[in-house]
């Protein structure tokens, strides 16, 4: 018999100790009981455990591993660890030692009584000695020894349970276990339990890892020090957070710390290493997180296997209940399995989710940084490449909607990262679903023999259909992504240029264009939803059909009775299969999206061109040819310039001659086709359109350099900024807003210049920095910055149009049509300040009044002279970021629990919402009804009433069909309602953000709005309706199932009620915290989007500086730390609640089983089976309800966030204007053809930007006659632009009236006013599209008028409309840096036509050409009043004259009823105007013709004196009659 016991183990030798043969156990086969062979494995296993081989193997293995560790340990590292390592927890250590000692003592006593126990005593003795030795104070040894002690103790406990307790499950076993062994097992179990609940000792990472220096040594996070039980089972370390969340809103500081292994910079290093090995994104991720993927596979496979324990236990329990006398096992065994099975499955499943959510956070942090660094280190991609990223071959021929690089990268970072992380569940499908399905199939075969095989074969034969549907979904999903890219891009582009859209009253045209793109996106979403429904119904119908087929074969062909244990176990297994298939199909949507997104990322990484790094050396270009990109037609050819080192090098030339391209080439931002170029590594660059970060003025100037008070003061004085600081209460602590929104054009330009000057770069590139400045500020800047020693020893390359600067330069370079026309060296030149009339300057140069008020405010705020706050006031970047995140989270406010009613109201109408809910009830009823009918059928056998098999089978089939049918209709009802809701929400949202006043954008970053358009709208499109359906279905099903179990076992209602109460309490605790944390997650994403958008806009400036991309990368890592911390807390909260609910519901299932056992023989087995089936799924049901309820509330956050912005107050209220007849001036009704002339009058006008703010303009009285050309001049900040903006009603007129053609402009809608005026702004804004859509987005102006405007402007700034011989190749002539259209796109004999493509921001046109297009835009509107806001400031004189000539011609041609108001810094531009208004500090100083003001020798004369062109201006005045 001994030999037989070991035959299975292949050990023929004499056993280690005498075997206790199990022949003496009573194993009878009376009463039809199972024979001995059914139980012999139990005794075989027990005897093998007693043999002692296992115990010795464990001890020897542990000893050898310890010896190896001690021999190979790097003793050089044994030093005092960095950070605060944890000391031993004394109470736990003491308890552990006592329990180990007691267990060993009891085992020694047991061994002396019976010689079979010595190997157990050896194992426990080894663990005890190791436990004592571990107290040696060496942190790393303590840690290693503890692992070995716990391993040996747990193994010993497991072996002892097999030895002594396993045989007890035999119903006929009579022998008792020795009391000493029981005591030993109990104390050993206590020792293991203490080990499980003891907090882990934290080893600072520096001991076992060479972690990057950047990672701050910090305290451990709770998850690094919590006990093993907390880490794997209870997640108790989150309870303090949960309790805090129950009482109040959780803030960012209160979330658990980020563990060191999730440090963003560490993840970046890992992913970069993985990218080198893996190349494609898929393989990169495999190399990046291999441990996590293996752990996920193991946990989920184990979870799916353990899931089968409950059905097996239920099968055996039902067998026992059907015939209690025949079971060889004690019934409590099945109750124990009903408890252990689901609980261990839950632990494994939650560990899978825990690991997978950690994977999400790591992948998002790593890929976001990788994408950011890639964008930082690469030239901007061509549109063609991005079109290719968005489309596959067959789609690329179709018309492609353009996208902007910021929009595209924001989408790659937002939606695509989200899609890739959603695809993580492929591990669940490959590892878990496969394992679970195989086990289910084996179970079915064992249960139902060949009839199960037929059913399984049917399932397998039909399974390719869902696969085909899934493949179709991939294509549609790809299309949808492309359109989504396009929508986000145009929205980003329009929001960034909202000011221009409002200037021209184009809101409706823009809304229409966005809605057109949205409509095509929604068509794709609808197709995707319908395929999703088809997929779900197929996966539902296939198992149901198989079940009907299996039962048909079982009862009709095999003639076997359908007993309770067989029927309900079969239905559980088939439902498991059905759920597995359904899970796989549901997740297939995620896999398809993930594969599309991975390909998009791959294409992006493959197609980027690394930025060209020029060899280090003095700044010198030799025979070089540069092109903006490979498709650009414009090129700088054969350029050779030897720049004067440490001197001033000035570049001049007409607009479109290639000046900006030359600077970009020095920076390496263009393609060097030929020749060589050398330059220093560190260059400061100020671009033509100033780029500023959304930070304070001081932060912008410092640009991450250390603060030096003296240097800082010199720089801001040189740039004339102290006077501007007086305007701001916060002085240089003022936030500049997005794109510098809170500063004027001149202020932005000077802050950008100050940033370049403050840097210690040896080369400074300045692109037309004087263009936005008035002549006085220019003169001051020239004197302070260029004539002093501020730039001493630094090489300056200055692009400028000011004619008086070139003669004072060390080197003067003139460009023409992309080549160097002339290089002139001025040896020994001395730079002189422009002559200033000191008396006049003292009298009137400085605007006093407005600034005095500001200065007082500033002083009362306790700021020092240069706006330097006392150190206590200046927040660190991190504090500010936290504030920003918490602020946005709190702004979104609490979400009402029942907000889904408001969501369902958008389904179309209330009746539709009611139908959707009724469909949910019918679907659930049919699902529960199927099980109930089966119970009736099974019990009919017991009553010998099942003779009409066809009847029972037919009804069962009808129930099954109804289940699938109602389920499908429910899906369609919710998906359709959700689609309508998303459509109306998006329409309202875009309309709302286009209708708000401009001031709203100052407080609301565009990144935040784009986040809501992309991530939140995506959630509403794809997640919200499904989550609402799931939540309602779970709620209804819970009610049905509790009622079903309660009707069979009424006493069951007590534990069920307790379970629900605990579940709901835990759920409530969880939901309150989770929603607050989710808000923090959403809000912590906005700064990431903002930094992305911010950095992409200023790439050239950032990359020019040495080491600056790295600093920006570190700032991104700082923001990612916040995001990771919030995300991990959000995911971990889910684990906390899941285990709590699982434990409760497992107890309820056991209670139901125990009640059933106690009533064995009293209740029909079929009904018990029905109630147990429902009881075992209660756990998942309550959990899914809590989860679905929370997910719904979280997804409703997106709905709430979108609705919050969709409900912002518009600029114009509907009922603001009572009737058309209420106007000023003699109460006349506005004429139909108003305005008939361009006459403008200001009557005692006082203006404020904010109702509560300071007065900007005071008591303005002016009248401009129709047909006059009026110039408004004055220093920066004197109120010129405010005067013009007031005509468009962007300000608040608090006193007086502004009349336009005799009508008070406040008495009718702003839209009508703005349509009647035209402004050519300082910054020409062009949109992605073509020339026609830029001139007239409304599409209402006839083609002839558009073409005529282009003809008018032909010849200005290389702007060609007619045929141009040189440009025959692609008709895209002399566009500076043109990314031009490829040769097939335009007729070859035309320059710029209405169909010429325009890139985002007009990047394929030079600055001058953009301004000319802006002029064309103004001409086509035929307005009676035209406003020019420094529109020609950045032009060379010839281009400026060309534009003025066109305007003069236009005014003369259309009668003298059109008025032109121009703000200008360049006096040459306006010297021949009819009238000049000189402004200072918000008041009018002088008004008159240029000649009159010249003769008056006042402020205007002074401006002429130091313009640098006094003689020329005098000549022009004298020449003018």
PDB file of N, CA and C in Angstrom, residues 1431-1499:
ATOM      1  N   UNK A1431      -1.258  97.812 -38.170  1.00  0.00           N
ATOM      2  CA  UNK A1431      -1.264  96.708 -39.124  1.00  0.00           C
ATOM      3  C   UNK A1431       0.010  96.667 -39.958  1.00  0.00           C
ATOM      4  N   UNK A1432       0.674  97.807 -40.124  1.00  0.00           N
ATOM      5  CA  UNK A1432       1.858  97.815 -41.004  1.00  0.00           C
ATOM      6  C   UNK A1432       3.142  97.968 -40.209  1.00  0.00           C
ATOM      7  N   UNK A1433       3.056  97.780 -38.892  1.00  0.00           N
ATOM      8  CA  UNK A1433       4.222  98.038 -38.033  1.00  0.00           C
ATOM      9  C   UNK A1433       5.423  97.189 -38.415  1.00  0.00           C
ATOM     10  N   UNK A1434       5.191  95.925 -38.799  1.00  0.00           N
ATOM     11  CA  UNK A1434       6.333  95.043 -39.053  1.00  0.00           C
ATOM     12  C   UNK A1434       6.729  95.031 -40.526  1.00  0.00           C
ATOM     13  N   UNK A1435       6.206  95.983 -41.304  1.00  0.00           N
ATOM     14  CA  UNK A1435       6.518  96.026 -42.743  1.00  0.00           C
ATOM     15  C   UNK A1435       7.745  96.902 -43.010  1.00  0.00           C
ATOM     16  N   UNK A1436       8.365  96.622 -44.153  1.00  0.00           N
ATOM     17  CA  UNK A1436       9.371  97.584 -44.610  1.00  0.00           C
ATOM     18  C   UNK A1436       8.597  98.775 -45.180  1.00  0.00           C
ATOM     19  N   UNK A1437       9.307  99.879 -45.400  1.00  0.00           N
ATOM     20  CA  UNK A1437       8.634 101.121 -45.792  1.00  0.00           C
ATOM     21  C   UNK A1437       7.883 100.955 -47.116  1.00  0.00           C
ATOM     22  N   UNK A1438       8.505 100.237 -48.077  1.00  0.00           N
ATOM     23  CA  UNK A1438       7.877 100.082 -49.407  1.00  0.00           C
ATOM     24  C   UNK A1438       6.537  99.352 -49.276  1.00  0.00           C
ATOM     25  N   UNK A1439       6.527  98.248 -48.496  1.00  0.00           N
ATOM     26  CA  UNK A1439       5.286  97.471 -48.324  1.00  0.00           C
ATOM     27  C   UNK A1439       4.231  98.333 -47.654  1.00  0.00           C
ATOM     28  N   UNK A1440       4.669  99.092 -46.634  1.00  0.00           N
ATOM     29  CA  UNK A1440       3.757  99.978 -45.910  1.00  0.00           C
ATOM     30  C   UNK A1440       3.125 100.978 -46.887  1.00  0.00           C
ATOM     31  N   UNK A1441       3.967 101.586 -47.723  1.00  0.00           N
ATOM     32  CA  UNK A1441       3.475 102.553 -48.703  1.00  0.00           C
ATOM     33  C   UNK A1441       2.494 101.902 -49.664  1.00  0.00           C
ATOM     34  N   UNK A1442       2.817 100.654 -50.061  1.00  0.00           N
ATOM     35  CA  UNK A1442       1.935  99.920 -50.980  1.00  0.00           C
ATOM     36  C   UNK A1442       0.558  99.745 -50.380  1.00  0.00           C
ATOM     37  N   UNK A1443       0.536  99.348 -49.091  1.00  0.00           N
ATOM     38  CA  UNK A1443      -0.753  99.130 -48.422  1.00  0.00           C
ATOM     39  C   UNK A1443      -1.514 100.453 -48.299  1.00  0.00           C
ATOM     40  N   UNK A1444      -0.797 101.537 -47.919  1.00  0.00           N
ATOM     41  CA  UNK A1444      -1.458 102.839 -47.774  1.00  0.00           C
ATOM     42  C   UNK A1444      -2.028 103.307 -49.117  1.00  0.00           C
ATOM     43  N   UNK A1445      -1.283 103.014 -50.166  1.00  0.00           N
ATOM     44  CA  UNK A1445      -1.724 103.404 -51.520  1.00  0.00           C
ATOM     45  C   UNK A1445      -3.029 102.679 -51.879  1.00  0.00           C
ATOM     46  N   UNK A1446      -3.065 101.400 -51.584  1.00  0.00           N
ATOM     47  CA  UNK A1446      -4.281 100.607 -51.866  1.00  0.00           C
ATOM     48  C   UNK A1446      -5.458 101.179 -51.086  1.00  0.00           C
ATOM     49  N   UNK A1447      -5.219 101.521 -49.808  1.00  0.00           N
ATOM     50  CA  UNK A1447      -6.302 102.055 -48.978  1.00  0.00           C
ATOM     51  C   UNK A1447      -6.780 103.406 -49.513  1.00  0.00           C
ATOM     52  N   UNK A1448      -5.817 104.248 -49.929  1.00  0.00           N
ATOM     53  CA  UNK A1448      -6.163 105.579 -50.462  1.00  0.00           C
ATOM     54  C   UNK A1448      -7.022 105.416 -51.715  1.00  0.00           C
ATOM     55  N   UNK A1449      -6.568 104.500 -52.578  1.00  0.00           N
ATOM     56  CA  UNK A1449      -7.259 104.228 -53.853  1.00  0.00           C
ATOM     57  C   UNK A1449      -8.686 103.731 -53.582  1.00  0.00           C
ATOM     58  N   UNK A1450      -8.775 102.810 -52.611  1.00  0.00           N
ATOM     59  CA  UNK A1450     -10.072 102.209 -52.252  1.00  0.00           C
ATOM     60  C   UNK A1450     -11.016 103.287 -51.729  1.00  0.00           C
ATOM     61  N   UNK A1451     -10.483 104.193 -50.877  1.00  0.00           N
ATOM     62  CA  UNK A1451     -11.316 105.249 -50.306  1.00  0.00           C
ATOM     63  C   UNK A1451     -11.814 106.197 -51.388  1.00  0.00           C
ATOM     64  N   UNK A1452     -10.905 106.565 -52.286  1.00  0.00           N
ATOM     65  CA  UNK A1452     -11.293 107.506 -53.347  1.00  0.00           C
ATOM     66  C   UNK A1452     -12.295 106.878 -54.306  1.00  0.00           C
ATOM     67  N   UNK A1453     -12.087 105.615 -54.603  1.00  0.00           N
ATOM     68  CA  UNK A1453     -12.900 104.930 -55.619  1.00  0.00           C
ATOM     69  C   UNK A1453     -14.353 104.791 -55.185  1.00  0.00           C
ATOM     70  N   UNK A1454     -14.578 104.597 -53.875  1.00  0.00           N
ATOM     71  CA  UNK A1454     -15.935 104.348 -53.399  1.00  0.00           C
ATOM     72  C   UNK A1454     -16.534 105.574 -52.715  1.00  0.00           C
ATOM     73  N   UNK A1455     -16.264 106.706 -53.283  1.00  0.00           N
ATOM     74  CA  UNK A1455     -16.858 107.926 -52.701  1.00  0.00           C
ATOM     75  C   UNK A1455     -16.156 108.274 -51.413  1.00  0.00           C
ATOM     76  N   UNK A1456     -16.276 109.518 -51.036  1.00  0.00           N
ATOM     77  CA  UNK A1456     -15.566 109.943 -49.843  1.00  0.00           C
ATOM     78  C   UNK A1456     -16.415 109.740 -48.585  1.00  0.00           C
ATOM     79  N   UNK A1457     -17.116 108.580 -48.523  1.00  0.00           N
ATOM     80  CA  UNK A1457     -17.931 108.339 -47.324  1.00  0.00           C
ATOM     81  C   UNK A1457     -17.321 107.253 -46.444  1.00  0.00           C
ATOM     82  N   UNK A1458     -16.124 106.789 -46.787  1.00  0.00           N
ATOM     83  CA  UNK A1458     -15.486 105.737 -45.987  1.00  0.00           C
ATOM     84  C   UNK A1458     -14.373 106.358 -45.149  1.00  0.00           C
ATOM     85  N   UNK A1459     -14.437 106.088 -43.860  1.00  0.00           N
ATOM     86  CA  UNK A1459     -13.465 106.686 -42.931  1.00  0.00           C
ATOM     87  C   UNK A1459     -12.406 105.643 -42.578  1.00  0.00           C
ATOM     88  N   UNK A1460     -11.165 106.113 -42.483  1.00  0.00           N
ATOM     89  CA  UNK A1460     -10.062 105.217 -42.119  1.00  0.00           C
ATOM     90  C   UNK A1460      -9.432 105.726 -40.827  1.00  0.00           C
ATOM     91  N   UNK A1461      -9.395 104.860 -39.803  1.00  0.00           N
ATOM     92  CA  UNK A1461      -8.741 105.236 -38.534  1.00  0.00           C
ATOM     93  C   UNK A1461      -7.541 104.311 -38.354  1.00  0.00           C
ATOM     94  N   UNK A1462      -6.346 104.876 -38.252  1.00  0.00           N
ATOM     95  CA  UNK A1462      -5.111 104.075 -38.187  1.00  0.00           C
ATOM     96  C   UNK A1462      -4.355 104.362 -36.893  1.00  0.00           C
ATOM     97  N   UNK A1463      -3.974 103.303 -36.205  1.00  0.00           N
ATOM     98  CA  UNK A1463      -3.034 103.448 -35.081  1.00  0.00           C
ATOM     99  C   UNK A1463      -1.661 103.167 -35.673  1.00  0.00           C
ATOM    100  N   UNK A1464      -0.728 104.054 -35.481  1.00  0.00           N
ATOM    101  CA  UNK A1464       0.582 103.836 -36.108  1.00  0.00           C
ATOM    102  C   UNK A1464       1.690 104.313 -35.194  1.00  0.00           C
ATOM    103  N   UNK A1465       2.832 103.614 -35.279  1.00  0.00           N
ATOM    104  CA  UNK A1465       4.038 104.066 -34.593  1.00  0.00           C
ATOM    105  C   UNK A1465       4.949 104.767 -35.591  1.00  0.00           C
ATOM    106  N   UNK A1466       4.893 104.297 -36.834  1.00  0.00           N
ATOM    107  CA  UNK A1466       5.779 104.861 -37.854  1.00  0.00           C
ATOM    108  C   UNK A1466       5.125 106.120 -38.424  1.00  0.00           C
ATOM    109  N   UNK A1467       5.733 107.262 -38.123  1.00  0.00           N
ATOM    110  CA  UNK A1467       5.103 108.528 -38.506  1.00  0.00           C
ATOM    111  C   UNK A1467       5.097 108.729 -40.022  1.00  0.00           C
ATOM    112  N   UNK A1468       6.035 108.096 -40.693  1.00  0.00           N
ATOM    113  CA  UNK A1468       6.087 108.217 -42.161  1.00  0.00           C
ATOM    114  C   UNK A1468       4.782 107.699 -42.780  1.00  0.00           C
ATOM    115  N   UNK A1469       4.203 106.685 -42.125  1.00  0.00           N
ATOM    116  CA  UNK A1469       2.974 106.064 -42.630  1.00  0.00           C
ATOM    117  C   UNK A1469       1.823 107.060 -42.660  1.00  0.00           C
ATOM    118  N   UNK A1470       1.748 107.924 -41.627  1.00  0.00           N
ATOM    119  CA  UNK A1470       0.538 108.733 -41.455  1.00  0.00           C
ATOM    120  C   UNK A1470       0.781 110.228 -41.672  1.00  0.00           C
ATOM    121  N   UNK A1471       1.962 110.578 -42.179  1.00  0.00           N
ATOM    122  CA  UNK A1471       2.303 111.999 -42.286  1.00  0.00           C
ATOM    123  C   UNK A1471       1.413 112.720 -43.304  1.00  0.00           C
ATOM    124  N   UNK A1472       0.819 111.942 -44.239  1.00  0.00           N
ATOM    125  CA  UNK A1472      -0.047 112.594 -45.235  1.00  0.00           C
ATOM    126  C   UNK A1472      -1.529 112.407 -44.906  1.00  0.00           C
ATOM    127  N   UNK A1473      -1.850 112.010 -43.629  1.00  0.00           N
ATOM    128  CA  UNK A1473      -3.258 111.819 -43.245  1.00  0.00           C
ATOM    129  C   UNK A1473      -3.944 113.170 -43.056  1.00  0.00           C
ATOM    130  N   UNK A1474      -5.285 113.144 -43.013  1.00  0.00           N
ATOM    131  CA  UNK A1474      -6.044 114.391 -42.852  1.00  0.00           C
ATOM    132  C   UNK A1474      -5.980 114.896 -41.420  1.00  0.00           C
ATOM    133  N   UNK A1475      -5.955 113.960 -40.469  1.00  0.00           N
ATOM    134  CA  UNK A1475      -6.023 114.376 -39.069  1.00  0.00           C
ATOM    135  C   UNK A1475      -5.185 113.426 -38.210  1.00  0.00           C
ATOM    136  N   UNK A1476      -4.568 113.975 -37.156  1.00  0.00           N
ATOM    137  CA  UNK A1476      -3.794 113.152 -36.222  1.00  0.00           C
ATOM    138  C   UNK A1476      -4.326 113.399 -34.813  1.00  0.00           C
ATOM    139  N   UNK A1477      -4.553 112.284 -34.061  1.00  0.00           N
ATOM    140  CA  UNK A1477      -4.966 112.400 -32.647  1.00  0.00           C
ATOM    141  C   UNK A1477      -3.795 111.894 -31.809  1.00  0.00           C
ATOM    142  N   UNK A1478      -3.255 112.743 -30.933  1.00  0.00           N
ATOM    143  CA  UNK A1478      -2.151 112.323 -30.070  1.00  0.00           C
ATOM    144  C   UNK A1478      -2.725 111.996 -28.692  1.00  0.00           C
ATOM    145  N   UNK A1479      -2.456 110.769 -28.221  1.00  0.00           N
ATOM    146  CA  UNK A1479      -3.018 110.335 -26.939  1.00  0.00           C
ATOM    147  C   UNK A1479      -1.929 110.140 -25.899  1.00  0.00           C
ATOM    148  N   UNK A1480      -2.317 110.339 -24.632  1.00  0.00           N
ATOM    149  CA  UNK A1480      -1.391 110.083 -23.533  1.00  0.00           C
ATOM    150  C   UNK A1480      -2.214 109.774 -22.294  1.00  0.00           C
ATOM    151  N   UNK A1481      -1.886 108.675 -21.647  1.00  0.00           N
ATOM    152  CA  UNK A1481      -2.516 108.280 -20.377  1.00  0.00           C
ATOM    153  C   UNK A1481      -4.040 108.301 -20.448  1.00  0.00           C
ATOM    154  N   UNK A1482      -4.604 107.817 -21.531  1.00  0.00           N
ATOM    155  CA  UNK A1482      -6.054 107.675 -21.631  1.00  0.00           C
ATOM    156  C   UNK A1482      -6.790 108.961 -21.964  1.00  0.00           C
ATOM    157  N   UNK A1483      -6.056 110.007 -22.334  1.00  0.00           N
ATOM    158  CA  UNK A1483      -6.701 111.269 -22.705  1.00  0.00           C
ATOM    159  C   UNK A1483      -6.167 111.739 -24.053  1.00  0.00           C
ATOM    160  N   UNK A1484      -6.924 112.642 -24.681  1.00  0.00           N
ATOM    161  CA  UNK A1484      -6.472 113.206 -25.964  1.00  0.00           C
ATOM    162  C   UNK A1484      -5.632 114.439 -25.650  1.00  0.00           C
ATOM    163  N   UNK A1485      -4.360 114.452 -26.134  1.00  0.00           N
ATOM    164  CA  UNK A1485      -3.469 115.590 -25.883  1.00  0.00           C
ATOM    165  C   UNK A1485      -3.615 116.638 -26.985  1.00  0.00           C
ATOM    166  N   UNK A1486      -3.539 116.151 -28.224  1.00  0.00           N
ATOM    167  CA  UNK A1486      -3.573 117.076 -29.371  1.00  0.00           C
ATOM    168  C   UNK A1486      -4.414 116.464 -30.475  1.00  0.00           C
ATOM    169  N   UNK A1487      -5.107 117.339 -31.235  1.00  0.00           N
ATOM    170  CA  UNK A1487      -5.830 116.892 -32.431  1.00  0.00           C
ATOM    171  C   UNK A1487      -5.602 117.947 -33.509  1.00  0.00           C
ATOM    172  N   UNK A1488      -5.356 117.502 -34.718  1.00  0.00           N
ATOM    173  CA  UNK A1488      -5.187 118.446 -35.822  1.00  0.00           C
ATOM    174  C   UNK A1488      -4.530 117.770 -36.992  1.00  0.00           C
ATOM    175  N   UNK A1489      -4.299 118.536 -38.083  1.00  0.00           N
ATOM    176  CA  UNK A1489      -3.622 117.959 -39.239  1.00  0.00           C
ATOM    177  C   UNK A1489      -2.147 117.834 -38.885  1.00  0.00           C
ATOM    178  N   UNK A1490      -1.387 116.923 -39.552  1.00  0.00           N
ATOM    179  CA  UNK A1490       0.044 116.777 -39.235  1.00  0.00           C
ATOM    180  C   UNK A1490       0.790 118.113 -39.302  1.00  0.00           C
ATOM    181  N   UNK A1491       0.430 118.947 -40.284  1.00  0.00           N
ATOM    182  CA  UNK A1491       1.114 120.230 -40.457  1.00  0.00           C
ATOM    183  C   UNK A1491       0.866 121.134 -39.245  1.00  0.00           C
ATOM    184  N   UNK A1492      -0.405 121.176 -38.809  1.00  0.00           N
ATOM    185  CA  UNK A1492      -0.751 122.028 -37.660  1.00  0.00           C
ATOM    186  C   UNK A1492      -0.013 121.587 -36.403  1.00  0.00           C
ATOM    187  N   UNK A1493       0.024 120.304 -36.206  1.00  0.00           N
ATOM    188  CA  UNK A1493       0.665 119.783 -34.990  1.00  0.00           C
ATOM    189  C   UNK A1493       2.178 120.005 -35.047  1.00  0.00           C
ATOM    190  N   UNK A1494       2.737 119.916 -36.247  1.00  0.00           N
ATOM    191  CA  UNK A1494       4.174 120.159 -36.427  1.00  0.00           C
ATOM    192  C   UNK A1494       4.503 121.601 -36.052  1.00  0.00           C
ATOM    193  N   UNK A1495       3.644 122.471 -36.509  1.00  0.00           N
ATOM    194  CA  UNK A1495       3.897 123.890 -36.261  1.00  0.00           C
ATOM    195  C   UNK A1495       3.651 124.252 -34.793  1.00  0.00           C
ATOM    196  N   UNK A1496       2.767 123.475 -34.136  1.00  0.00           N
ATOM    197  CA  UNK A1496       2.457 123.773 -32.722  1.00  0.00           C
ATOM    198  C   UNK A1496       3.615 123.408 -31.802  1.00  0.00           C
ATOM    199  N   UNK A1497       4.608 122.674 -32.330  1.00  0.00           N
ATOM    200  CA  UNK A1497       5.797 122.280 -31.554  1.00  0.00           C
ATOM    201  C   UNK A1497       5.431 121.576 -30.223  1.00  0.00           C
ATOM    202  N   UNK A1498       4.439 120.728 -30.274  1.00  0.00           N
ATOM    203  CA  UNK A1498       4.005 120.032 -29.054  1.00  0.00           C
ATOM    204  C   UNK A1498       4.476 118.580 -29.040  1.00  0.00           C
ATOM    205  N   UNK A1499       3.612 117.724 -28.523  1.00  0.00           N
ATOM    206  CA  UNK A1499       3.957 116.295 -28.363  1.00  0.00           C
ATOM    207  C   UNK A1499       4.262 115.636 -29.712  1.00  0.00           C
TER     208      UNK A1499
END
